[in-house]
mmCIF file of C-alpha atoms in Angstrom:
data_model
loop_
_atom_site.group_PDB
_atom_site.id
_atom_site.type_symbol
_atom_site.label_atom_id
_atom_site.label_comp_id
_atom_site.label_asym_id
_atom_site.label_seq_id
_atom_site.Cartn_x
_atom_site.Cartn_y
_atom_site.Cartn_z
ATOM 1 C CA MET A 1 -22.613 -22.975 27.647
ATOM 2 C CA SER A 2 -22.079 -24.818 24.412
ATOM 3 C CA GLU A 3 -18.562 -25.391 23.186
ATOM 4 C CA PHE A 4 -17.071 -22.727 20.948
ATOM 5 C CA GLU A 5 -17.427 -23.760 17.322
ATOM 6 C CA PRO A 6 -15.009 -21.733 15.205
ATOM 7 C CA LYS A 7 -15.760 -20.557 11.719
ATOM 8 C CA ILE A 8 -12.914 -21.349 9.386
ATOM 9 C CA VAL A 9 -12.627 -20.257 5.781
ATOM 10 C CA ALA A 10 -10.538 -22.424 3.444
ATOM 11 C CA TYR A 11 -9.310 -21.041 0.152
ATOM 12 C CA CYS A 12 -8.712 -24.169 -1.923
ATOM 13 C CA CYS A 13 -7.080 -24.657 -5.284
ATOM 14 C CA ASP A 14 -9.341 -26.459 -7.740
ATOM 15 C CA PHE A 15 -6.601 -28.834 -8.890
ATOM 16 C CA CYS A 16 -5.463 -30.162 -5.527
ATOM 17 C CA ALA A 17 -7.048 -29.162 -2.212
ATOM 18 C CA PHE A 18 -10.551 -28.900 -3.601
ATOM 19 C CA ALA A 19 -10.178 -32.280 -5.330
ATOM 20 C CA ALA A 20 -8.689 -33.657 -2.104
ATOM 21 C CA ALA A 21 -11.721 -32.403 -0.169
ATOM 22 C CA ASP A 22 -13.904 -34.128 -2.729
ATOM 23 C CA LEU A 23 -11.894 -37.312 -2.310
ATOM 24 C CA ALA A 24 -12.163 -37.068 1.474
ATOM 25 C CA GLY A 25 -15.919 -37.001 1.005
ATOM 26 C CA ALA A 26 -15.884 -39.957 -1.402
ATOM 27 C CA MET A 27 -13.740 -41.877 1.099
ATOM 28 C CA ARG A 28 -16.350 -41.124 3.794
ATOM 29 C CA LEU A 29 -13.682 -39.522 5.996
ATOM 30 C CA GLN A 30 -14.949 -37.655 9.017
ATOM 31 C CA TYR A 31 -13.759 -34.119 9.666
ATOM 32 C CA PRO A 32 -15.167 -31.159 11.615
ATOM 33 C CA PRO A 33 -17.932 -29.196 9.889
ATOM 34 C CA ASN A 34 -16.387 -25.841 10.820
ATOM 35 C CA VAL A 35 -14.811 -25.224 7.444
ATOM 36 C CA ARG A 36 -16.324 -23.225 4.603
ATOM 37 C CA ILE A 37 -14.490 -23.940 1.382
ATOM 38 C CA ILE A 38 -13.945 -21.307 -1.286
ATOM 39 C CA ARG A 39 -12.928 -22.865 -4.582
ATOM 40 C CA LEU A 40 -10.255 -21.048 -6.555
ATOM 41 C CA PRO A 41 -8.726 -21.765 -9.958
ATOM 42 C CA CYS A 42 -5.313 -21.518 -8.229
ATOM 43 C CA THR A 43 -4.165 -20.264 -4.815
ATOM 44 C CA GLY A 44 -2.298 -17.596 -6.783
ATOM 45 C CA LYS A 45 -5.715 -15.918 -7.001
ATOM 46 C CA VAL A 46 -5.653 -15.232 -3.256
ATOM 47 C CA ASP A 47 -4.793 -11.706 -2.267
ATOM 48 C CA ALA A 48 -4.121 -10.419 1.239
ATOM 49 C CA ILE A 49 -7.402 -8.509 1.092
ATOM 50 C CA HIS A 50 -9.404 -11.761 0.660
ATOM 51 C CA LEU A 51 -7.777 -13.167 3.771
ATOM 52 C CA MET A 52 -8.407 -9.968 5.740
ATOM 53 C CA LYS A 53 -12.029 -9.742 4.586
ATOM 54 C CA ALA A 54 -12.708 -13.217 5.974
ATOM 55 C CA PHE A 55 -11.602 -12.054 9.431
ATOM 56 C CA GLU A 56 -13.389 -8.744 9.034
ATOM 57 C CA GLN A 57 -16.631 -10.617 8.414
ATOM 58 C CA GLY A 58 -16.362 -12.908 11.384
ATOM 59 C CA ALA A 59 -14.078 -15.828 10.556
ATOM 60 C CA ASP A 60 -12.010 -17.195 13.450
ATOM 61 C CA GLY A 61 -9.454 -18.880 11.232
ATOM 62 C CA VAL A 62 -8.431 -19.023 7.600
ATOM 63 C CA PHE A 63 -6.276 -21.392 5.628
ATOM 64 C CA VAL A 64 -5.085 -21.497 2.074
ATOM 65 C CA ALA A 65 -4.495 -24.922 0.554
ATOM 66 C CA GLY A 66 -2.601 -25.217 -2.699
ATOM 67 C CA CYS A 67 -0.644 -27.743 -4.726
ATOM 68 C CA LEU A 68 2.625 -29.216 -3.535
ATOM 69 C CA GLU A 69 5.489 -26.833 -4.104
ATOM 70 C CA GLY A 70 6.868 -27.252 -7.591
ATOM 71 C CA GLN A 71 3.607 -28.790 -8.812
ATOM 72 C CA CYS A 72 1.452 -25.690 -9.312
ATOM 73 C CA HIS A 73 -0.472 -25.922 -12.586
ATOM 74 C CA TYR A 74 0.326 -22.242 -13.117
ATOM 75 C CA LEU A 75 3.961 -22.772 -12.106
ATOM 76 C CA GLU A 76 4.241 -20.539 -9.049
ATOM 77 C CA GLY A 77 0.748 -19.570 -7.908
ATOM 78 C CA ASN A 78 1.127 -21.488 -4.660
ATOM 79 C CA LEU A 79 4.484 -19.820 -3.926
ATOM 80 C CA ARG A 80 2.873 -16.418 -4.369
ATOM 81 C CA ALA A 81 -0.001 -17.447 -2.111
ATOM 82 C CA ARG A 82 2.502 -18.407 0.595
ATOM 83 C CA LYS A 83 3.947 -14.881 0.487
ATOM 84 C CA ARG A 84 0.485 -13.344 0.713
ATOM 85 C CA VAL A 85 -0.387 -15.513 3.684
ATOM 86 C CA ALA A 86 2.801 -14.278 5.359
ATOM 87 C CA TYR A 87 1.767 -10.691 4.561
ATOM 88 C CA ALA A 88 -1.724 -11.258 6.011
ATOM 89 C CA LYS A 89 -0.103 -12.688 9.171
ATOM 90 C CA ARG A 90 1.782 -9.406 9.596
ATOM 91 C CA LEU A 91 -1.375 -7.337 8.996
ATOM 92 C CA LEU A 92 -3.309 -9.414 11.530
ATOM 93 C CA ALA A 93 -0.550 -9.129 14.120
ATOM 94 C CA GLU A 94 -0.803 -5.345 13.782
ATOM 95 C CA VAL A 95 -4.446 -5.507 14.868
ATOM 96 C CA GLN A 96 -3.649 -7.890 17.739
ATOM 97 C CA ILE A 97 -5.073 -11.003 16.108
ATOM 98 C CA GLU A 98 -2.882 -14.089 16.509
ATOM 99 C CA PRO A 99 -1.038 -14.751 13.214
ATOM 100 C CA GLU A 100 -1.443 -18.483 13.888
ATOM 101 C CA ARG A 101 -5.099 -18.127 12.952
ATOM 102 C CA ILE A 102 -4.026 -18.158 9.326
ATOM 103 C CA ASP A 103 -1.894 -20.760 7.587
ATOM 104 C CA MET A 104 -0.841 -22.166 4.240
ATOM 105 C CA PHE A 105 -0.872 -25.877 3.387
ATOM 106 C CA ASN A 106 0.305 -27.823 0.366
ATOM 107 C CA LEU A 107 -1.194 -31.098 -0.764
ATOM 108 C CA SER A 108 -2.057 -33.077 -3.884
ATOM 109 C CA SER A 109 -5.461 -34.154 -5.199
ATOM 110 C CA ALA A 110 -4.757 -37.725 -4.009
ATOM 111 C CA MET A 111 -4.364 -36.615 -0.395
ATOM 112 C CA GLY A 112 -7.962 -36.792 0.827
ATOM 113 C CA GLY A 113 -6.790 -38.052 4.206
ATOM 114 C CA ARG A 114 -4.371 -35.154 4.565
ATOM 115 C CA PHE A 115 -7.171 -32.676 3.825
ATOM 116 C CA ALA A 116 -9.284 -34.127 6.645
ATOM 117 C CA GLU A 117 -6.204 -33.940 8.899
ATOM 118 C CA ILE A 118 -5.620 -30.271 8.032
ATOM 119 C CA VAL A 119 -9.217 -29.405 8.853
ATOM 120 C CA LYS A 120 -8.961 -31.253 12.171
ATOM 121 C CA GLU A 121 -5.637 -29.561 12.955
ATOM 122 C CA MET A 122 -6.917 -26.063 12.161
ATOM 123 C CA THR A 123 -10.207 -26.555 13.998
ATOM 124 C CA GLN A 124 -8.374 -27.803 17.072
ATOM 125 C CA ARG A 125 -5.895 -24.923 16.910
ATOM 126 C CA ILE A 126 -8.610 -22.263 16.611
ATOM 127 C CA LYS A 127 -10.750 -23.894 19.332
ATOM 128 C CA GLU A 128 -7.812 -23.617 21.709
ATOM 129 C CA MET A 129 -7.343 -19.944 20.799
ATOM 130 C CA GLY A 130 -11.012 -19.043 21.136
ATOM 131 C CA PRO A 131 -12.990 -16.567 19.038
ATOM 132 C CA ALA A 132 -11.043 -14.100 16.908
ATOM 133 C CA ASN A 133 -12.936 -11.419 18.778
ATOM 134 C CA THR A 134 -13.734 -9.391 15.738
ATOM 135 C CA ASP A 135 -17.409 -8.870 15.212
ATOM 136 C CA ARG A 136 -18.850 -12.186 16.375
ATOM 137 C CA ARG A 137 -22.223 -12.280 14.778
ATOM 138 C CA GLN A 138 -25.043 -12.187 17.265
ATOM 139 C CA GLN A 139 -26.980 -14.949 15.595
ATOM 140 C CA PRO A 140 -25.602 -18.273 14.506
ATOM 141 C CA VAL A 141 -25.201 -18.551 10.777
ATOM 142 C CA GLU A 142 -27.061 -21.369 9.145
ATOM 143 C CA SER A 143 -24.872 -23.564 7.061
ATOM 144 C CA MET B 1 8.513 9.093 -8.211
ATOM 145 C CA ILE B 2 7.627 10.004 -4.641
ATOM 146 C CA VAL B 3 8.140 7.157 -2.192
ATOM 147 C CA ALA B 4 6.099 6.968 0.998
ATOM 148 C CA ASP B 5 5.825 4.484 3.826
ATOM 149 C CA ARG B 6 2.665 3.848 5.807
ATOM 150 C CA LYS B 7 2.659 5.095 9.386
ATOM 151 C CA PRO B 8 2.470 2.455 12.131
ATOM 152 C CA LEU B 9 -1.140 1.281 12.546
ATOM 153 C CA GLU B 10 -1.141 2.290 16.205
ATOM 154 C CA GLU B 11 -0.398 5.886 15.275
ATOM 155 C CA ILE B 12 -3.123 5.879 12.602
ATOM 156 C CA LEU B 13 -5.698 4.416 15.002
ATOM 157 C CA ASP B 14 -4.818 7.033 17.583
ATOM 158 C CA SER B 15 -5.231 9.862 15.089
ATOM 159 C CA ILE B 16 -8.768 8.755 14.144
ATOM 160 C CA LYS B 17 -9.918 7.596 17.567
ATOM 161 C CA ASP B 18 -12.547 10.363 17.893
ATOM 162 C CA TYR B 19 -14.320 9.657 14.606
ATOM 163 C CA LYS B 20 -17.121 7.254 13.718
ATOM 164 C CA LYS B 21 -17.126 7.796 9.979
ATOM 165 C CA ILE B 22 -14.106 8.698 7.916
ATOM 166 C CA MET B 23 -13.082 8.832 4.309
ATOM 167 C CA LEU B 24 -9.949 6.831 3.544
ATOM 168 C CA MET B 25 -8.391 8.333 0.468
ATOM 169 C CA GLY B 26 -5.532 6.778 -1.462
ATOM 170 C CA CYS B 27 -3.802 8.044 -4.574
ATOM 171 C CA GLY B 28 -3.433 6.439 -7.980
ATOM 172 C CA GLY B 29 -0.041 8.054 -8.590
ATOM 173 C CA CYS B 30 3.399 7.445 -7.072
ATOM 174 C CA VAL B 31 2.212 5.772 -3.851
ATOM 175 C CA THR B 32 0.313 3.160 -5.850
ATOM 176 C CA ILE B 33 3.593 2.169 -7.497
ATOM 177 C CA CYS B 34 5.327 1.854 -4.125
ATOM 178 C CA PHE B 35 2.445 -0.283 -2.786
ATOM 179 C CA SER B 36 1.699 2.011 0.140
ATOM 180 C CA GLY B 37 -1.252 4.114 -1.008
ATOM 181 C CA GLY B 38 -3.107 2.646 -3.990
ATOM 182 C CA VAL B 39 -6.493 0.958 -4.263
ATOM 183 C CA LYS B 40 -5.194 -2.241 -2.640
ATOM 184 C CA ALA B 41 -3.488 -0.388 0.197
ATOM 185 C CA VAL B 42 -6.734 1.492 0.859
ATOM 186 C CA GLU B 43 -8.699 -1.775 1.040
ATOM 187 C CA LEU B 44 -6.189 -3.408 3.350
ATOM 188 C CA LEU B 45 -5.860 -0.454 5.691
ATOM 189 C CA ALA B 46 -9.653 -0.043 5.828
ATOM 190 C CA SER B 47 -9.976 -3.720 6.711
ATOM 191 C CA GLN B 48 -7.333 -3.435 9.443
ATOM 192 C CA ILE B 49 -8.948 -0.315 10.914
ATOM 193 C CA LYS B 50 -12.403 -1.914 10.897
ATOM 194 C CA ILE B 51 -11.127 -5.063 12.623
ATOM 195 C CA ALA B 52 -9.189 -3.040 15.215
ATOM 196 C CA ARG B 53 -12.132 -0.753 15.981
ATOM 197 C CA LYS B 54 -14.575 -3.662 16.271
ATOM 198 C CA LYS B 55 -12.215 -5.228 18.770
ATOM 199 C CA GLN B 56 -12.247 -1.986 20.757
ATOM 200 C CA GLY B 57 -16.046 -2.009 20.661
ATOM 201 C CA LYS B 58 -16.076 1.236 18.688
ATOM 202 C CA PRO B 59 -16.974 0.294 15.131
ATOM 203 C CA ILE B 60 -16.140 2.759 12.403
ATOM 204 C CA GLU B 61 -17.592 3.393 8.970
ATOM 205 C CA ILE B 62 -15.091 3.970 6.191
ATOM 206 C CA ILE B 63 -15.692 5.443 2.752
ATOM 207 C CA GLU B 64 -12.921 4.134 0.520
ATOM 208 C CA CYS B 65 -11.753 6.053 -2.517
ATOM 209 C CA THR B 66 -8.673 6.457 -4.660
ATOM 210 C CA PRO B 67 -8.524 9.379 -7.075
ATOM 211 C CA GLU B 68 -6.245 9.212 -10.077
ATOM 212 C CA ARG B 69 -4.008 11.725 -8.298
ATOM 213 C CA GLN B 70 -4.675 13.311 -4.938
ATOM 214 C CA CYS B 71 -2.455 16.290 -5.718
ATOM 215 C CA GLU B 72 -4.856 17.999 -8.127
ATOM 216 C CA PHE B 73 -8.229 19.594 -7.389
ATOM 217 C CA GLU B 74 -9.758 18.170 -10.567
ATOM 218 C CA PHE B 75 -9.298 14.604 -9.383
ATOM 219 C CA ILE B 76 -10.256 15.003 -5.721
ATOM 220 C CA ASP B 77 -13.359 17.010 -6.580
ATOM 221 C CA ALA B 78 -14.951 13.843 -7.935
ATOM 222 C CA PHE B 79 -15.351 12.657 -4.317
ATOM 223 C CA LYS B 80 -16.817 15.881 -2.942
ATOM 224 C CA LYS B 81 -20.271 14.377 -2.467
ATOM 225 C CA ASP B 82 -18.986 11.307 -0.573
ATOM 226 C CA LEU B 83 -17.000 13.579 1.708
ATOM 227 C CA GLU B 84 -20.081 15.373 3.016
ATOM 228 C CA SER B 85 -20.994 12.593 5.418
ATOM 229 C CA ALA B 86 -17.437 11.953 6.668
ATOM 230 C CA GLU B 87 -16.098 13.507 9.859
ATOM 231 C CA ALA B 88 -12.485 13.403 8.719
ATOM 232 C CA VAL B 89 -10.263 12.305 5.885
ATOM 233 C CA LEU B 90 -7.445 9.825 6.391
ATOM 234 C CA SER B 91 -5.125 10.258 3.450
ATOM 235 C CA ILE B 92 -2.545 7.715 2.388
ATOM 236 C CA ALA B 93 -1.180 9.845 -0.419
ATOM 237 C CA CYS B 94 2.112 11.707 -0.053
ATOM 238 C CA GLY B 95 2.306 14.958 1.892
ATOM 239 C CA VAL B 96 1.343 16.878 -1.234
ATOM 240 C CA GLY B 97 -1.921 14.963 -1.523
ATOM 241 C CA VAL B 98 -2.740 15.557 2.138
ATOM 242 C CA GLN B 99 -2.196 19.285 1.715
ATOM 243 C CA THR B 100 -4.197 19.450 -1.505
ATOM 244 C CA MET B 101 -7.139 17.890 0.343
ATOM 245 C CA SER B 102 -6.660 20.213 3.328
ATOM 246 C CA GLU B 103 -6.633 23.256 1.100
ATOM 247 C CA ARG B 104 -9.635 22.165 -0.951
ATOM 248 C CA HIS B 105 -11.760 21.144 2.037
ATOM 249 C CA GLU B 106 -11.033 23.693 4.731
ATOM 250 C CA ASP B 107 -13.849 22.530 7.015
ATOM 251 C CA THR B 108 -12.748 18.900 7.131
ATOM 252 C CA ILE B 109 -9.543 17.749 8.760
ATOM 253 C CA THR B 110 -7.227 15.645 6.602
ATOM 254 C CA ILE B 111 -5.002 13.315 8.605
ATOM 255 C CA PRO B 112 -1.841 11.834 7.071
ATOM 256 C CA GLY B 113 -1.530 8.060 7.126
ATOM 257 C CA GLN B 114 1.866 7.984 5.476
ATOM 258 C CA ASN B 115 5.372 9.230 6.080
ATOM 259 C CA THR B 116 6.545 10.706 2.799
ATOM 260 C CA LYS B 117 10.147 9.660 2.354
ATOM 261 C CA PHE B 118 11.914 10.730 -0.818
ATOM 262 C CA MET B 119 12.103 10.825 -4.594
ATOM 263 C CA GLY B 120 13.572 7.656 -5.940
ATOM 264 C CA TYR B 121 13.085 4.565 -8.048
ATOM 265 C CA PRO B 122 12.819 0.809 -7.474
ATOM 266 C CA VAL B 123 16.346 -0.641 -7.616
ATOM 267 C CA GLU B 124 14.664 -4.038 -7.538
ATOM 268 C CA HIS B 125 11.071 -5.237 -7.174
ATOM 269 C CA ALA B 126 9.600 -3.690 -4.010
ATOM 270 C CA LEU B 127 12.842 -1.947 -2.961
ATOM 271 C CA TRP B 128 13.150 1.805 -3.469
ATOM 272 C CA GLU B 129 16.180 4.023 -3.046
ATOM 273 C CA GLU B 130 16.500 7.775 -2.920
ATOM 274 C CA ARG B 131 17.903 9.345 -6.060
ATOM 275 C CA CYS B 132 16.949 13.026 -6.103
ATOM 276 C CA ALA B 133 16.868 15.564 -3.288
ATOM 277 C CA GLY B 134 15.228 18.301 -5.364
ATOM 278 C CA CYS B 135 18.074 20.695 -4.568
ATOM 279 C CA GLY B 136 17.019 23.012 -7.396
ATOM 280 C CA ASN B 137 20.405 23.147 -9.113
ATOM 281 C CA CYS B 138 21.316 19.875 -10.762
ATOM 282 C CA VAL B 139 24.915 18.646 -10.640
ATOM 283 C CA LEU B 140 24.408 15.345 -12.468
ATOM 284 C CA GLU B 141 26.014 16.740 -15.607
ATOM 285 C CA TRP B 142 29.553 16.597 -14.193
ATOM 286 C CA THR B 143 29.117 13.661 -11.786
ATOM 287 C CA GLY B 144 28.413 11.091 -14.479
ATOM 288 C CA GLY B 145 24.691 11.052 -13.699
ATOM 289 C CA ILE B 146 25.104 10.002 -10.049
ATOM 290 C CA CYS B 147 23.825 12.418 -7.400
ATOM 291 C CA PRO B 148 26.103 13.269 -4.445
ATOM 292 C CA ILE B 149 23.397 15.484 -2.928
ATOM 293 C CA ALA B 150 20.829 12.723 -2.550
ATOM 294 C CA ARG B 151 23.220 9.847 -1.960
ATOM 295 C CA CYS B 152 26.086 11.247 0.159
ATOM 296 C CA ALA B 153 25.290 11.591 3.867
ATOM 297 C CA LYS B 154 27.372 14.782 3.944
ATOM 298 C CA LYS B 155 26.266 16.050 0.526
ATOM 299 C CA LEU B 156 29.917 16.545 -0.407
ATOM 300 C CA LEU B 157 30.781 18.180 -3.723
ATOM 301 C CA ASN B 158 34.516 17.523 -3.889
ATOM 302 C CA GLY B 159 35.174 13.851 -3.497
ATOM 303 C CA PRO B 160 34.700 11.338 -0.701
ATOM 304 C CA CYS B 161 35.304 11.898 2.996
ATOM 305 C CA GLY B 162 37.509 9.752 5.213
ATOM 306 C CA GLY B 163 34.603 7.485 5.982
ATOM 307 C CA SER B 164 34.654 5.888 2.557
ATOM 308 C CA SER B 165 36.098 2.414 2.903
ATOM 309 C CA ASN B 166 36.343 -0.150 0.101
ATOM 310 C CA GLY B 167 33.574 1.657 -1.745
ATOM 311 C CA VAL B 168 31.211 1.569 1.219
ATOM 312 C CA CYS B 169 29.866 4.488 3.249
ATOM 313 C CA GLU B 170 30.670 4.543 6.965
ATOM 314 C CA VAL B 171 27.103 5.575 7.778
ATOM 315 C CA ASP B 172 25.647 2.278 6.601
ATOM 316 C CA LYS B 173 27.494 -0.819 5.431
ATOM 317 C CA ASP B 174 24.765 -1.536 2.864
ATOM 318 C CA THR B 175 25.196 1.864 1.210
ATOM 319 C CA ASP B 176 27.780 2.441 -1.482
ATOM 320 C CA CYS B 177 30.019 5.470 -1.161
ATOM 321 C CA VAL B 178 28.524 7.645 -3.860
ATOM 322 C CA TRP B 179 31.871 9.305 -4.541
ATOM 323 C CA GLN B 180 33.391 5.912 -5.280
ATOM 324 C CA LEU B 181 30.513 5.312 -7.723
ATOM 325 C CA ILE B 182 31.059 8.718 -9.317
ATOM 326 C CA TYR B 183 34.806 8.082 -9.685
ATOM 327 C CA ASP B 184 34.237 4.665 -11.248
ATOM 328 C CA ARG B 185 31.609 6.016 -13.648
ATOM 329 C CA LEU B 186 33.702 9.013 -14.747
ATOM 330 C CA LYS B 187 36.691 6.729 -15.286
ATOM 331 C CA LYS B 188 34.566 4.535 -17.531
ATOM 332 C CA LEU B 189 33.358 7.608 -19.421
ATOM 333 C CA ASN B 190 36.934 8.974 -19.735
ATOM 334 C CA LYS B 191 35.845 12.102 -17.927
ATOM 335 C CA LEU B 192 38.034 12.002 -14.827
ATOM 336 C CA GLU B 193 39.064 15.576 -15.568
ATOM 337 C CA ASN B 194 35.663 16.588 -14.172
ATOM 338 C CA LEU B 195 37.074 15.825 -10.747
ATOM 339 C CA MET B 196 39.993 18.236 -11.207
ATOM 340 C CA VAL B 197 37.660 21.199 -10.997
ATOM 341 C CA VAL B 198 37.226 22.484 -7.445
ATOM 342 C CA ARG B 199 33.520 22.967 -6.922
ATOM 343 C CA GLN B 200 32.453 26.090 -5.055
ATOM 344 C CA PRO B 201 30.138 25.840 -2.047
ATOM 345 C CA LYS B 202 26.619 25.128 -3.237
ATOM 346 C CA ASP B 203 24.004 27.851 -3.093
ATOM 347 C CA TRP B 204 21.316 26.166 -1.027
ATOM 348 C CA ARG B 205 18.807 28.922 -1.648
ATOM 349 C CA THR B 206 17.595 26.920 -4.637
ATOM 350 C CA SER B 207 16.881 24.066 -2.223
ATOM 351 C CA THR B 208 14.595 24.340 0.812
ATOM 352 C CA ASP B 209 16.795 26.927 2.549
ATOM 353 C CA ALA B 210 15.007 29.973 1.124
ATOM 354 C CA GLY B 211 11.455 29.004 1.966
ATOM 355 C CA GLN B 212 8.753 27.683 -0.314
ATOM 356 C CA ARG B 213 9.758 27.289 -3.930
ATOM 357 C CA ARG B 214 7.607 27.976 -6.946
ATOM 358 C CA VAL B 215 7.819 27.009 -10.611
ATOM 359 C CA LYS B 216 5.882 28.925 -13.197
ATOM 360 C CA PHE B 217 5.295 28.110 -16.859
ATOM 361 C CA GLU B 218 4.150 31.439 -18.160
ATOM 362 C CA GLU B 219 2.867 30.355 -21.572
ATOM 363 C CA ALA B 220 0.582 27.701 -20.140
ATOM 364 C CA MET B 221 -1.016 29.947 -17.562
ATOM 365 C CA LEU B 222 -4.709 30.780 -17.929
#
C-alpha cells in the first residue's frame, strides 16, 4: 500500500504568506507537494465556513497563513482570522475531527524558508494523524 | 429581540438520524442577529451535519434556506417547492418559527435545532442578556426602566431579598442584584419615593399562567 498523502489546503494572505511561498520557490526550497494554496487579499477574508468547506470536500488538513501580528496591511485581518480558526477548531471537534488538523501561522513575505517549514510541519502532522475520514474521494485528484 | 442558542450537535444528529434528505431552514430575523440561526449559521451547521454523516457512512442531502422571517406564512411559502423533496425540516429559528412551519406544513415534521432562550439585547458584542419576560403588565414605569421580573431570580416586587450582597445576586456572582440597580437608578432620578409604595401581588394571569395569550389589533384586521 502506498503511503498516505494528505491533502492540505492553505489559505494565504497575498502580502505575506503567498509572497513567502513565491520566495520559497525562487529560492528553490524543497517542500512537500501536498499543499493547495488559496490566495486571499488578507486572511481577514477567511470565514469559518471556508475552513469547514475544505474538510467537507475532502481536505485532511487546513492552515491559514497571515502577516505577523501587528503587521496586517488591513490592521487586524490576521487577528480576526485567528479567532475564526479557533471557531472552526470547535466546530470540527463537535464532529469528531481532530482540531489539530487546522492551524493558523504568521509570517512575513521575506520568510520563504519558514513557509517551507510550515508546509513540512503540517504535512508531517497530518500524515501522523491519517485521513480526516470525511468523504475520501475514490479517485486520486490530479494536481 | 429573541435570543436562541443552538442545540448540541449530538442532539441534532440524533433527531435527524432517520432522514436522507432534509431542509435546513434558518431565519433572517432575531436569530441572525444572535449568530445562531442566520444564513451563516445555516451554512456552518449544514457543513457539520454533512461531515458527521459522511463519517457515519450515511450521507445526507441538505437543502439550505433562510427566509426573511420564519414566523410568517408569507416568507416561508417562498420555499414551498423546495420542501416537496425533503423528508423533514430542521429549523434553527426560534420556537415561533418552528411552530409556524409545523402549522403551515402539516405533513412534514419540523424539528427544532435551537433552544429558544429569552428576549434580550446584546450588552456587548456577542453577549446577550435577558431583559423582558413578557409578563403582560409592564412595571418599568416605576422601577426606573429596570425590570425586576426578568432580572430578579425571585421576581420580587418590593425590594431585594436577603441574598443581595454588595450589589450582587446570591444566585450568580456575575449577576447584579436588580433591586440594587433599581435603587441606584431611582436615586439618580430623584424618584426614591417610588419605593415607598407597597406593591400588591402581581396578577400573573397576564403572563403565561392563564394559557395562551392573544393580541388583536381590530382596525388592521382583514
